[in-house]
Amino acid sequence: MDTPAPPPGPYDLLGVGIGPFNLSLAALAEPVPGLRTLFCDRRPEFRWHPGMLVEGARMQVPFLADLVSLVDPTSPWSFLNHLREEERLFPFYFTERFQLTRREYDHYCRWAAERLANCRFGTEVTALHWTGDRYRAELRESATGRERTVEARNIVLGVGTRPVRPAAFTGLDGHPRVFHSADYLDRRDGLAGARDITVVGSGQSGAEIFLDLLRRHDGDGVRLRWLTRTRALAPMEYSKLGLEHFTPDYTRYFHGLPENVRDTLVEAQWQLHKAASAETLAEIHDHLYERTVGRPVGGAPVEITPGTAVTDARPGPCGGLELDCRHTDSGTGHVLRTDAVVLATGYRAARPAALEPLAHLVDWDQAGRYRVDLDHRVATRPELTGGLYVQNGELHTHGVGTPDLGLGAHRAAVILNAVTGRTVHRLPARTAWTGFAPPAPTAAPTAAATPAAPTSGAAPASAPVPALPRPQESTRAATAGR
């Protein structure tokens, strides 16, 4: 099938990568009159963490954290409209579940990605160049190798994150029984025959994998072990006020903090964005409790060991694997022998290779990261005047809400407003009850301005509450957007 010819002239916005965040931007941009957008992904189809679509695993955000609803609930790309199109509204209504399964969320995103005319799969952006007044992007079709170029006034990077393998496991790269949780479902069958399996990492992925292994190896004698560096298997913060850290209000507050304070906060707030859900931890406990029926608590071959770091890993002298471990509180070390390791050790933002021709024009911070303004626009050298935006690559500047799906639609709307230079989507001025910043200082009243004492028991007028600043909108007119 021939690829459709691109429209004449440059696109207003070119998206590199189609994960949930750029898919959200594509959905919100699609109905805007006169706005030409194109989103490209080298994969043949939309796939969202396929290695972690474990049966029964649920999202940690409500279904309203779909592609569009928290910005435009009337959009045809909402999850509820997806259910309507599939004639599944009543079954969903009767489930009375606010959180979707991972599998259903992936299915919903696929539904949108297959129907949005501005999304092109099987098309890789291989290089980005700046011509002096616009971007020139080199594209390659994955199936045929055919190459072409398009031009765009603005670029948005949405390539997502890459799995992190701890340095301690470098010597086991390529080992068939040491792999990242991102590949869990693809590699799970390769664990057959292993009599001792270790999961490393205390986040939601680690909890879901440990629970899945518990279910698959109930009563067969396989030893299952869960190691975490954190001192406790504390659940994800899920109180209603605690969740206000995932609002635009907190993002604005966080963005205004000094860089060193932001870096410290991201690490300290692990329980807001890296921990496992209380529900999954409860399911693990319930499963372990069932194993105690008719036998002592320690009778099952299961170990859960928090506060333990793996400092080195290597093949064992008699087969299997050896892990050097250090107990955080006592400082004591020990060697752990196991047959297989699943690394649920998280993800890190990635710089796309296509950006390399522009790397010298990006204003990197001292740690080699993007400097990103409130509009999610990357700081660049003065000669690069086109907008360069990033999605899910700004944890260090925008805080713990950066990877959270609940803020995806809002961020997409902010970018769209910035690219068009107008308010395509009206965004709320305030979204949280919590005031994260201290109150603004007020000048002491002068003697002449001191009000008279109240009479007849009348209460003095209360001071006005300072309004929270409105979301920052781009002042740059477009040359044409957990």
JSON list of C-alpha atoms in Angstrom, two decimals, residues 32 133 226 240 247 265-266 275 284 433 472 482:
[
{"chain": "A", "resi": 32, "resn": "VAL", "atom": "CA", "xyz": [-8.62, 21.76, 15.48]},
{"chain": "A", "resi": 133, "resn": "ASP", "atom": "CA", "xyz": [13.03, 28.85, 9.87]},
{"chain": "A", "resi": 226, "resn": "TRP", "atom": "CA", "xyz": [11.40, -10.50, 46.47]},
{"chain": "A", "resi": 240, "resn": "LYS", "atom": "CA", "xyz": [-7.32, 12.12, 48.23]},
{"chain": "A", "resi": 247, "resn": "THR", "atom": "CA", "xyz": [-2.31, 18.27, 39.70]},
{"chain": "A", "resi": 265, "resn": "LEU", "atom": "CA", "xyz": [12.26, 16.12, 46.16]},
{"chain": "A", "resi": 266, "resn": "VAL", "atom": "CA", "xyz": [11.96, 13.64, 43.29]},
{"chain": "A", "resi": 275, "resn": "ALA", "atom": "CA", "xyz": [5.61, 2.29, 45.16]},
{"chain": "A", "resi": 284, "resn": "ILE", "atom": "CA", "xyz": [0.06, -10.81, 47.82]},
{"chain": "A", "resi": 433, "resn": "TRP", "atom": "CA", "xyz": [-7.28, 22.40, 47.65]},
{"chain": "A", "resi": 472, "resn": "GLN", "atom": "CA", "xyz": [1.39, 29.84, 32.22]},
{"chain": "A", "resi": 482, "resn": "ARG", "atom": "CA", "xyz": [1.78, 7.13, 37.86]}
]
